[in-house]
PDB file of C-alpha atoms in Angstrom:
ATOM      1  CA  MET M   1       0.000   0.000   0.000  1.00 29.00           C
ATOM      2  CA  THR M   2       1.289   3.475  -0.855  1.00 33.00           C
ATOM      3  CA  PHE M   3       0.382   6.807   0.671  1.00 31.00           C
ATOM      4  CA  ALA M   4       0.425  10.324  -0.683  1.00 37.00           C
ATOM      5  CA  LEU M   5       2.337  13.011   1.162  1.00 36.00           C
ATOM      6  CA  SER M   6      -0.950  14.413   2.403  1.00 37.00           C
ATOM      7  CA  ASP M   7      -1.974  11.151   4.073  1.00 39.00           C
ATOM      8  CA  PRO M   8      -1.771  11.373   7.891  1.00 39.00           C
ATOM      9  CA  ILE M   9       0.592   8.407   8.253  1.00 40.00           C
ATOM     10  CA  ASN M  10       3.243  10.188   6.136  1.00 52.00           C
ATOM     11  CA  ASP M  11       2.385  13.796   6.926  1.00 56.00           C
ATOM     12  CA  PRO M  12       5.251  15.471   8.863  1.00 57.00           C
ATOM     13  CA  ASP M  13       2.749  17.808  10.495  1.00 62.00           C
ATOM     14  CA  THR M  14       1.286  14.813  12.342  1.00 68.00           C
ATOM     15  CA  LEU M  15       4.559  13.894  14.069  1.00 77.00           C
ATOM     16  CA  PRO M  16       3.962  13.862  17.827  1.00 74.00           C
ATOM     17  CA  ARG M  17       5.537  16.680  19.809  1.00 77.00           C
ATOM     18  CA  MET M  18       7.411  16.203  23.048  1.00 79.00           C
ATOM     19  CA  PHE M  19       5.261  16.779  26.119  1.00 73.00           C
ATOM     20  CA  ALA M  20       6.024  20.145  27.724  1.00 77.00           C
ATOM     21  CA  TRP M  21       6.276  18.631  31.209  1.00 78.00           C
ATOM     22  CA  VAL M  22       9.375  16.666  30.165  1.00 80.00           C
ATOM     23  CA  THR M  23      11.421  19.864  30.183  1.00 72.00           C
ATOM     24  CA  SER M  24       9.324  22.250  32.279  1.00 67.00           C
ATOM     25  CA  ALA M  25       9.764  20.428  35.601  1.00 63.00           C
ATOM     26  CA  ARG M  26      13.028  20.781  37.520  1.00 72.00           C
ATOM     27  CA  ALA M  27      14.420  17.407  38.528  1.00 72.00           C
ATOM     28  CA  GLU M  28      17.042  17.074  41.249  1.00 78.00           C
ATOM     29  CA  THR M  29      17.080  13.438  42.370  1.00 88.00           C
ATOM     30  CA  LEU M  30      18.280  10.479  40.330  1.00 90.00           C
ATOM     31  CA  GLU M  31      14.767   9.033  40.487  1.00 90.00           C
ATOM     32  CA  ASP M  32      13.276  12.206  38.996  1.00 90.00           C
ATOM     33  CA  VAL M  33      15.840  12.703  36.230  1.00 92.00           C
ATOM     34  CA  SER M  34      15.603   9.034  35.226  1.00 93.00           C
ATOM     35  CA  PHE M  35      11.826   9.379  34.955  1.00 93.00           C
ATOM     36  CA  PHE M  36      12.125  12.359  32.616  1.00 92.00           C
ATOM     37  CA  SER M  37      14.894  10.815  30.516  1.00 94.00           C
ATOM     38  CA  GLY M  38      12.803   7.666  30.185  1.00 94.00           C
ATOM     39  CA  ALA M  39       9.824   9.669  28.984  1.00 94.00           C
ATOM     40  CA  ALA M  40      11.989  11.559  26.498  1.00 95.00           C
ATOM     41  CA  LEU M  41      13.576   8.371  25.171  1.00 96.00           C
ATOM     42  CA  ASN M  42      10.216   6.665  24.826  1.00 94.00           C
ATOM     43  CA  HIS M  43       8.932   9.591  22.758  1.00 94.00           C
ATOM     44  CA  LEU M  44      12.068   9.596  20.621  1.00 96.00           C
ATOM     45  CA  HIS M  45      11.846   5.820  20.141  1.00 95.00           C
ATOM     46  CA  LEU M  46       8.301   6.120  18.773  1.00 93.00           C
ATOM     47  CA  LEU M  47       9.304   9.030  16.542  1.00 94.00           C
ATOM     48  CA  LEU M  48      12.212   7.115  15.010  1.00 94.00           C
ATOM     49  CA  ARG M  49       9.795   4.395  13.916  1.00 93.00           C
ATOM     50  CA  ARG M  50       7.849   6.837  11.758  1.00 93.00           C
ATOM     51  CA  GLU M  51       8.432   6.391   8.025  1.00 93.00           C
ATOM     52  CA  GLU M  52       8.420  10.101   7.262  1.00 94.00           C
ATOM     53  CA  VAL M  53      11.464  10.788   9.444  1.00 96.00           C
ATOM     54  CA  PRO M  54      14.613  10.701   7.237  1.00 97.00           C
ATOM     55  CA  LYS M  55      16.653   8.643   9.665  1.00 97.00           C
ATOM     56  CA  ALA M  56      19.976   8.513   7.790  1.00 97.00           C
ATOM     57  CA  LEU M  57      19.884  12.271   7.233  1.00 98.00           C
ATOM     58  CA  LEU M  58      18.957  12.856  10.865  1.00 98.00           C
ATOM     59  CA  ARG M  59      21.825  10.701  12.113  1.00 98.00           C
ATOM     60  CA  ASP M  60      24.322  12.407   9.801  1.00 98.00           C
ATOM     61  CA  ARG M  61      23.296  15.835  11.044  1.00 98.00           C
ATOM     62  CA  LEU M  62      23.454  14.640  14.630  1.00 98.00           C
ATOM     63  CA  ALA M  63      26.939  13.263  13.920  1.00 98.00           C
ATOM     64  CA  LEU M  64      27.989  16.809  12.996  1.00 98.00           C
ATOM     65  CA  ARG M  65      26.468  18.166  16.193  1.00 97.00           C
ATOM     66  CA  ALA M  66      28.218  15.493  18.276  1.00 97.00           C
ATOM     67  CA  ALA M  67      31.555  16.150  16.564  1.00 97.00           C
ATOM     68  CA  GLU M  68      31.216  19.882  17.235  1.00 96.00           C
ATOM     69  CA  ALA M  69      30.608  19.157  20.926  1.00 96.00           C
ATOM     70  CA  CYS M  70      33.603  16.803  21.109  1.00 95.00           C
ATOM     71  CA  VAL M  71      35.857  19.366  19.470  1.00 95.00           C
ATOM     72  CA  ALA M  72      34.748  21.895  22.094  1.00 93.00           C
ATOM     73  CA  PHE M  73      35.521  19.377  24.867  1.00 92.00           C
ATOM     74  CA  SER M  74      39.098  19.207  23.602  1.00 86.00           C
ATOM     75  CA  GLY M  75      39.418  23.009  23.751  1.00 86.00           C
ATOM     76  CA  ARG M  76      39.248  23.676  20.012  1.00 84.00           C
ATOM     77  CA  LEU M  77      37.006  26.338  18.478  1.00 82.00           C
ATOM     78  CA  GLU M  78      36.002  24.719  15.178  1.00 88.00           C
ATOM     79  CA  ARG M  79      32.329  25.178  14.391  1.00 92.00           C
ATOM     80  CA  ALA M  80      29.980  23.110  12.247  1.00 95.00           C
ATOM     81  CA  GLY M  81      30.863  24.919   9.013  1.00 95.00           C
ATOM     82  CA  GLU M  82      34.573  24.331   9.499  1.00 96.00           C
ATOM     83  CA  LEU M  83      34.010  20.657  10.266  1.00 96.00           C
ATOM     84  CA  ARG M  84      31.939  20.277   7.106  1.00 97.00           C
ATOM     85  CA  ASP M  85      34.696  21.893   5.053  1.00 96.00           C
ATOM     86  CA  ALA M  86      37.344  19.654   6.625  1.00 94.00           C
ATOM     87  CA  VAL M  87      35.476  16.535   5.502  1.00 95.00           C
ATOM     88  CA  HIS M  88      33.696  17.431   2.275  1.00 94.00           C
ATOM     89  CA  PHE M  89      36.651  19.159   0.586  1.00 93.00           C
ATOM     90  CA  LEU M  90      39.216  16.582   1.638  1.00 86.00           C
ATOM     91  CA  ARG M  91      41.518  15.572  -1.205  1.00 84.00           C
ATOM     92  CA  PRO M  92      42.959  12.070  -1.611  1.00 81.00           C
ATOM     93  CA  GLY M  93      45.934  11.704   0.678  1.00 81.00           C
ATOM     94  CA  ASP M  94      45.051  14.725   2.824  1.00 84.00           C
ATOM     95  CA  LEU M  95      44.440  14.494   6.553  1.00 84.00           C
ATOM     96  CA  PRO M  96      41.230  16.068   7.887  1.00 86.00           C
ATOM     97  CA  GLY M  97      42.789  17.473  11.067  1.00 89.00           C
ATOM     98  CA  PRO M  98      41.553  16.764  14.619  1.00 90.00           C
ATOM     99  CA  GLY M  99      38.131  18.334  14.066  1.00 93.00           C
ATOM    100  CA  GLY M 100      37.633  16.585  10.761  1.00 94.00           C
ATOM    101  CA  GLU M 101      38.709  13.277  12.283  1.00 94.00           C
ATOM    102  CA  ALA M 102      36.068  13.710  14.990  1.00 95.00           C
ATOM    103  CA  PHE M 103      33.392  14.291  12.347  1.00 96.00           C
ATOM    104  CA  VAL M 104      34.588  11.344  10.249  1.00 95.00           C
ATOM    105  CA  GLY M 105      34.498   9.103  13.319  1.00 95.00           C
ATOM    106  CA  TRP M 106      30.957  10.089  14.217  1.00 97.00           C
ATOM    107  CA  ARG M 107      29.744   9.736  10.613  1.00 97.00           C
ATOM    108  CA  ARG M 108      31.162   6.224  10.378  1.00 95.00           C
ATOM    109  CA  ALA M 109      29.644   5.351  13.740  1.00 96.00           C
ATOM    110  CA  VAL M 110      26.104   6.378  12.770  1.00 97.00           C
ATOM    111  CA  GLU M 111      26.296   4.830   9.293  1.00 95.00           C
ATOM    112  CA  GLY M 112      26.989   1.287  10.476  1.00 89.00           C
ATOM    113  CA  SER M 113      24.947  -1.008  12.652  1.00 90.00           C
ATOM    114  CA  VAL M 114      25.350  -1.124  16.413  1.00 93.00           C
ATOM    115  CA  SER M 115      27.864  -3.956  16.466  1.00 92.00           C
ATOM    116  CA  VAL M 116      31.438  -4.439  17.571  1.00 94.00           C
ATOM    117  CA  LYS M 117      32.508  -5.057  13.980  1.00 92.00           C
ATOM    118  CA  ALA M 118      30.949  -1.806  12.723  1.00 93.00           C
ATOM    119  CA  LEU M 119      32.301   0.168  15.680  1.00 95.00           C
ATOM    120  CA  SER M 120      35.812  -1.156  15.069  1.00 93.00           C
ATOM    121  CA  ARG M 121      35.670   0.441  11.610  1.00 91.00           C
ATOM    122  CA  ALA M 122      34.583   3.751  13.129  1.00 92.00           C
ATOM    123  CA  LEU M 123      37.244   3.533  15.862  1.00 93.00           C
ATOM    124  CA  PRO M 124      40.309   2.061  14.112  1.00 91.00           C
ATOM    125  CA  THR M 125      42.719   3.058  16.906  1.00 89.00           C
ATOM    126  CA  PHE M 126      41.068   0.626  19.341  1.00 92.00           C
ATOM    127  CA  GLU M 127      41.240  -3.159  19.291  1.00 93.00           C
ATOM    128  CA  THR M 128      38.020  -5.019  18.570  1.00 94.00           C
ATOM    129  CA  CYS M 129      38.313  -6.991  21.806  1.00 94.00           C
ATOM    130  CA  GLN M 130      38.700  -3.777  23.797  1.00 93.00           C
ATOM    131  CA  ILE M 131      35.572  -2.284  22.195  1.00 95.00           C
ATOM    132  CA  ALA M 132      33.641  -5.466  23.045  1.00 95.00           C
ATOM    133  CA  THR M 133      34.869  -5.356  26.652  1.00 94.00           C
ATOM    134  CA  TRP M 134      33.816  -1.754  27.094  1.00 94.00           C
ATOM    135  CA  LEU M 135      30.374  -2.335  25.593  1.00 91.00           C
ATOM    136  CA  ASP M 136      29.843  -5.225  28.004  1.00 89.00           C
ATOM    137  CA  ALA M 137      30.816  -3.084  30.988  1.00 85.00           C
ATOM    138  CA  GLY M 138      27.346  -1.616  31.425  1.00 75.00           C
ATOM    139  CA  ASN M 139      24.203  -3.249  32.719  1.00 80.00           C
ATOM    140  CA  GLY M 140      20.789  -2.183  33.914  1.00 85.00           C
ATOM    141  CA  ALA M 141      18.565   0.482  32.358  1.00 93.00           C
ATOM    142  CA  PRO M 142      19.685   2.141  29.076  1.00 95.00           C
ATOM    143  CA  VAL M 143      21.053   5.414  30.469  1.00 97.00           C
ATOM    144  CA  THR M 144      22.707   3.606  33.377  1.00 95.00           C
ATOM    145  CA  ARG M 145      24.431   1.275  30.908  1.00 96.00           C
ATOM    146  CA  ALA M 146      25.622   4.258  28.868  1.00 97.00           C
ATOM    147  CA  ALA M 147      26.968   5.999  31.973  1.00 97.00           C
ATOM    148  CA  VAL M 148      28.855   2.882  33.088  1.00 96.00           C
ATOM    149  CA  VAL M 149      30.443   2.517  29.637  1.00 96.00           C
ATOM    150  CA  LEU M 150      31.263   6.227  29.599  1.00 96.00           C
ATOM    151  CA  GLU M 151      33.010   5.950  32.957  1.00 96.00           C
ATOM    152  CA  ALA M 152      34.865   2.764  31.989  1.00 95.00           C
ATOM    153  CA  VAL M 153      36.308   4.254  28.805  1.00 95.00           C
ATOM    154  CA  LEU M 154      37.125   7.606  30.422  1.00 93.00           C
ATOM    155  CA  THR M 155      39.033   5.791  33.151  1.00 92.00           C
ATOM    156  CA  GLU M 156      41.258   3.977  30.645  1.00 92.00           C
ATOM    157  CA  ALA M 157      41.398   6.645  27.924  1.00 90.00           C
ATOM    158  CA  PRO M 158      40.638  10.020  29.570  1.00 87.00           C
ATOM    159  CA  ARG M 159      41.523  12.097  26.497  1.00 88.00           C
ATOM    160  CA  ALA M 160      39.592  10.017  23.959  1.00 91.00           C
ATOM    161  CA  GLU M 161      36.363  12.029  24.027  1.00 93.00           C
ATOM    162  CA  VAL M 162      35.122  10.938  20.597  1.00 94.00           C
ATOM    163  CA  PRO M 163      35.511   7.151  21.054  1.00 95.00           C
ATOM    164  CA  THR M 164      34.200   7.421  24.617  1.00 96.00           C
ATOM    165  CA  LEU M 165      30.992   9.154  23.642  1.00 97.00           C
ATOM    166  CA  ILE M 166      30.485   6.985  20.556  1.00 97.00           C
ATOM    167  CA  LEU M 167      30.720   3.849  22.704  1.00 97.00           C
ATOM    168  CA  ALA M 168      28.410   5.284  25.354  1.00 97.00           C
ATOM    169  CA  ASP M 169      25.813   6.122  22.698  1.00 98.00           C
ATOM    170  CA  ALA M 170      26.313   2.644  21.229  1.00 97.00           C
ATOM    171  CA  ALA M 171      25.564   1.092  24.621  1.00 96.00           C
ATOM    172  CA  LEU M 172      22.456   3.248  24.886  1.00 97.00           C
ATOM    173  CA  ALA M 173      21.310   2.223  21.395  1.00 97.00           C
ATOM    174  CA  GLN M 174      21.887  -1.455  22.147  1.00 95.00           C
ATOM    175  CA  ALA M 175      19.870  -1.229  25.352  1.00 95.00           C
ATOM    176  CA  LEU M 176      17.008   0.432  23.482  1.00 96.00           C
ATOM    177  CA  GLY M 177      17.066  -2.096  20.652  1.00 95.00           C
ATOM    178  CA  TRP M 178      18.003   0.455  17.997  1.00 96.00           C
ATOM    179  CA  ASP M 179      19.760  -0.677  14.815  1.00 94.00           C
ATOM    180  CA  HIS M 180      21.959   2.443  14.632  1.00 97.00           C
ATOM    181  CA  ILE M 181      23.607   4.874  16.996  1.00 98.00           C
ATOM    182  CA  VAL M 182      21.666   8.084  17.519  1.00 98.00           C
ATOM    183  CA  PRO M 183      24.090  10.658  19.017  1.00 98.00           C
ATOM    184  CA  LEU M 184      22.541  11.863  22.262  1.00 97.00           C
ATOM    185  CA  LEU M 185      25.140  12.290  24.963  1.00 97.00           C
ATOM    186  CA  ALA M 186      27.838  14.499  23.439  1.00 96.00           C
ATOM    187  CA  ALA M 187      25.621  17.489  22.698  1.00 95.00           C
ATOM    188  CA  GLY M 188      23.885  17.281  26.076  1.00 96.00           C
ATOM    189  CA  LEU M 189      26.919  16.903  28.338  1.00 97.00           C
ATOM    190  CA  LYS M 190      29.183  19.696  29.565  1.00 95.00           C
ATOM    191  CA  ARG M 191      32.950  19.502  29.591  1.00 93.00           C
ATOM    192  CA  THR M 192      32.926  19.329  33.390  1.00 95.00           C
ATOM    193  CA  ASP M 193      30.529  16.365  33.263  1.00 96.00           C
ATOM    194  CA  LEU M 194      33.272  14.215  31.743  1.00 95.00           C
ATOM    195  CA  ARG M 195      35.213  14.513  35.010  1.00 93.00           C
ATOM    196  CA  LYS M 196      32.317  13.173  37.071  1.00 95.00           C
ATOM    197  CA  ARG M 197      31.975   9.593  38.209  1.00 95.00           C
ATOM    198  CA  GLY M 198      29.365   7.325  39.740  1.00 95.00           C
ATOM    199  CA  HIS M 199      26.108   8.913  40.882  1.00 95.00           C
ATOM    200  CA  ASP M 200      27.019  12.386  39.579  1.00 96.00           C
ATOM    201  CA  LEU M 201      27.885  11.066  36.132  1.00 97.00           C
ATOM    202  CA  ARG M 202      24.586   9.154  35.924  1.00 96.00           C
ATOM    203  CA  LEU M 203      22.698  12.332  36.838  1.00 96.00           C
ATOM    204  CA  ALA M 204      24.550  14.230  34.104  1.00 96.00           C
ATOM    205  CA  CYS M 205      23.811  11.503  31.542  1.00 97.00           C
ATOM    206  CA  HIS M 206      20.091  11.467  32.339  1.00 96.00           C
ATOM    207  CA  ARG M 207      19.921  15.239  31.948  1.00 95.00           C
ATOM    208  CA  ALA M 208      21.941  15.119  28.730  1.00 96.00           C
ATOM    209  CA  VAL M 209      19.690  12.465  27.226  1.00 97.00           C
ATOM    210  CA  THR M 210      16.549  14.434  28.089  1.00 95.00           C
ATOM    211  CA  ALA M 211      17.874  17.691  26.640  1.00 94.00           C
ATOM    212  CA  SER M 212      19.192  16.033  23.475  1.00 96.00           C
ATOM    213  CA  ALA M 213      16.036  13.987  22.902  1.00 96.00           C
ATOM    214  CA  VAL M 214      13.936  17.155  23.008  1.00 93.00           C
ATOM    215  CA  GLU M 215      16.178  18.827  20.415  1.00 95.00           C
ATOM    216  CA  ILE M 216      16.269  15.727  18.219  1.00 96.00           C
ATOM    217  CA  VAL M 217      12.475  15.550  18.169  1.00 94.00           C
ATOM    218  CA  ARG M 218      12.363  19.152  16.935  1.00 93.00           C
ATOM    219  CA  LEU M 219      15.078  18.499  14.358  1.00 96.00           C
ATOM    220  CA  ALA M 220      13.376  15.302  13.151  1.00 96.00           C
ATOM    221  CA  ALA M 221      10.114  17.172  12.574  1.00 94.00           C
ATOM    222  CA  ASP M 222      11.944  19.898  10.620  1.00 95.00           C
ATOM    223  CA  LEU M 223      13.882  17.411   8.489  1.00 97.00           C
ATOM    224  CA  ALA M 224      10.724  15.373   7.845  1.00 96.00           C
ATOM    225  CA  TRP M 225       8.994  18.465   6.477  1.00 95.00           C
ATOM    226  CA  ARG M 226      12.008  19.503   4.387  1.00 96.00           C
ATOM    227  CA  SER M 227      12.515  15.996   3.016  1.00 97.00           C
ATOM    228  CA  ALA M 228       8.846  15.722   2.079  1.00 96.00           C
ATOM    229  CA  HIS M 229       9.144  19.005   0.193  1.00 97.00           C
ATOM    230  CA  LEU M 230      12.250  17.798  -1.652  1.00 97.00           C
ATOM    231  CA  GLU M 231      10.504  14.584  -2.665  1.00 97.00           C
ATOM    232  CA  ALA M 232       7.489  16.599  -3.805  1.00 96.00           C
ATOM    233  CA  VAL M 233       9.548  18.785  -6.165  1.00 96.00           C
ATOM    234  CA  ALA M 234      11.788  15.931  -7.388  1.00 96.00           C
ATOM    235  CA  PRO M 235       9.502  15.021 -10.357  1.00 94.00           C
ATOM    236  CA  ARG M 236      10.033  18.556 -11.702  1.00 93.00           C
ATOM    237  CA  LEU M 237      13.775  17.987 -12.089  1.00 93.00           C
ATOM    238  CA  ARG M 238      14.778  17.098 -15.631  1.00 86.00           C
ATOM    239  CA  ALA M 239      18.530  16.597 -15.306  1.00 84.00           C
ATOM    240  CA  ARG M 240      19.835  13.096 -15.891  1.00 87.00           C
ATOM    241  CA  GLY M 241      21.056  11.813 -12.561  1.00 89.00           C
ATOM    242  CA  ALA M 242      18.693  14.068 -10.611  1.00 94.00           C
ATOM    243  CA  SER M 243      17.053  11.131  -8.830  1.00 94.00           C
ATOM    244  CA  GLY M 244      20.421   9.952  -7.541  1.00 96.00           C
ATOM    245  CA  ALA M 245      21.221  13.468  -6.382  1.00 96.00           C
ATOM    246  CA  VAL M 246      17.929  13.678  -4.499  1.00 97.00           C
ATOM    247  CA  LYS M 247      18.717  10.406  -2.720  1.00 97.00           C
ATOM    248  CA  MET M 248      22.042  11.852  -1.592  1.00 97.00           C
ATOM    249  CA  PHE M 249      20.380  14.971  -0.208  1.00 98.00           C
ATOM    250  CA  LEU M 250      17.884  12.791   1.667  1.00 97.00           C
ATOM    251  CA  THR M 251      20.644  10.885   3.481  1.00 97.00           C
ATOM    252  CA  ARG M 252      23.497  13.371   3.996  1.00 97.00           C
ATOM    253  CA  ASP M 253      23.897  16.455   6.139  1.00 97.00           C
ATOM    254  CA  ALA M 254      25.717  18.308   3.361  1.00 98.00           C
ATOM    255  CA  VAL M 255      26.643  17.617  -0.258  1.00 97.00           C
ATOM    256  CA  ALA M 256      29.190  19.304  -2.503  1.00 97.00           C
ATOM    257  CA  PRO M 257      28.099  19.645  -6.157  1.00 97.00           C
ATOM    258  CA  SER M 258      31.216  17.717  -7.184  1.00 95.00           C
ATOM    259  CA  ALA M 259      29.944  14.690  -5.219  1.00 95.00           C
ATOM    260  CA  LEU M 260      26.665  14.494  -7.155  1.00 96.00           C
ATOM    261  CA  PRO M 261      26.247  11.930  -9.978  1.00 94.00           C
ATOM    262  CA  LEU M 262      26.220  14.667 -12.646  1.00 94.00           C
ATOM    263  CA  PRO M 263      28.823  16.641 -14.629  1.00 94.00           C
ATOM    264  CA  ASP M 264      30.134  19.630 -12.676  1.00 94.00           C
ATOM    265  CA  ARG M 265      28.164  22.317 -14.482  1.00 95.00           C
ATOM    266  CA  ALA M 266      24.957  20.301 -14.439  1.00 95.00           C
ATOM    267  CA  ALA M 267      25.427  19.582 -10.731  1.00 96.00           C
ATOM    268  CA  ARG M 268      25.790  23.267  -9.917  1.00 96.00           C
ATOM    269  CA  ARG M 269      22.706  24.096 -11.985  1.00 96.00           C
ATOM    270  CA  LEU M 270      20.733  21.396 -10.195  1.00 97.00           C
ATOM    271  CA  CYS M 271      21.751  22.756  -6.805  1.00 97.00           C
ATOM    272  CA  ASP M 272      20.752  26.287  -7.827  1.00 96.00           C
ATOM    273  CA  ARG M 273      17.426  24.942  -9.086  1.00 96.00           C
ATOM    274  CA  LEU M 274      16.759  23.144  -5.811  1.00 97.00           C
ATOM    275  CA  VAL M 275      17.565  26.300  -3.866  1.00 97.00           C
ATOM    276  CA  ASP M 276      15.140  28.270  -6.040  1.00 97.00           C
ATOM    277  CA  LEU M 277      12.471  25.652  -5.327  1.00 96.00           C
ATOM    278  CA  GLY M 278      13.131  25.919  -1.601  1.00 96.00           C
ATOM    279  CA  ALA M 279      14.065  22.228  -1.448  1.00 97.00           C
ATOM    280  CA  VAL M 280      17.672  22.596  -0.272  1.00 97.00           C
ATOM    281  CA  ARG M 281      19.765  25.354   1.282  1.00 97.00           C
ATOM    282  CA  GLU M 282      23.242  26.623   0.508  1.00 98.00           C
ATOM    283  CA  LEU M 283      25.078  26.100   3.795  1.00 97.00           C
ATOM    284  CA  THR M 284      28.302  28.099   3.506  1.00 96.00           C
ATOM    285  CA  GLY M 285      27.301  31.589   2.388  1.00 94.00           C
ATOM    286  CA  ARG M 286      30.207  31.543  -0.088  1.00 94.00           C
ATOM    287  CA  ASP M 287      30.317  32.082  -3.828  1.00 93.00           C
ATOM    288  CA  THR M 288      32.699  29.161  -4.328  1.00 93.00           C
ATOM    289  CA  PHE M 289      33.340  25.841  -2.595  1.00 95.00           C
ATOM    290  CA  ARG M 290      29.697  25.640  -1.708  1.00 97.00           C
ATOM    291  CA  LEU M 291      27.827  22.954   0.204  1.00 98.00           C
ATOM    292  CA  TYR M 292      24.120  22.218   0.046  1.00 98.00           C
ATOM    293  CA  GLY M 293      21.770  20.399   2.357  1.00 97.00           C
ATOM    294  CA  VAL M 294      18.126  19.818   3.156  1.00 96.00           C
TER     295      VAL M 294
END
């Protein structure tokens, strides 16, 4: 059975919104914060099952947000635009730099399944057996498992913020039965939280999960609407290779015209056409070396 974009099951406007009480109440005890994080995760879990949410695109954009947070934890000042440039304009043989490496690591982590094998590809500096040991360190409820893994990795590798947070989010995803990592912890934690342990770290993780889940729900609704609009205008595109280009925009945070399956000039024209149609945005504000995204 197929549904038109206007049908309620595929209409982005029908996506459920997070209950206001999840963020309006002030929680102090571990019992309270775990209740609110559980409610937020339950809402996010239901949202991620909706067909109209572009899950690969959402994860890729969240990977950028997580990388930006990790770069800030390490004391660097690179913002999202600089991280995009470091990855999307990388030439063969070039190194992306610390910020770019963080973004590459997060992108690989969210692309693959939640498995030791997939995580070993995203974290090549760690042994597969070590990754498996860390993932098995946590037990109990999802956020508790993530906090235990976070503490275990931080204890052994205190400066490895990116692998630590990827593994903690992987533990969370495994506990929730998700097929892919959804970056939650990095953007919600503060730099000082990474020095906490035990009870205090669990409190920080619950709060981080709640705050991030609320933002992800908002972002998912926005991307669902934008993706639906792109799919609606796609039949009006006449360029050969346009369908492949649309698929790339629906799964990637940002795309350079040179990466599209069209000749350079045709790719630039297609991007300009999509901007005119309001289906994608130019993300850099530059006249050259541009990037586009939903």
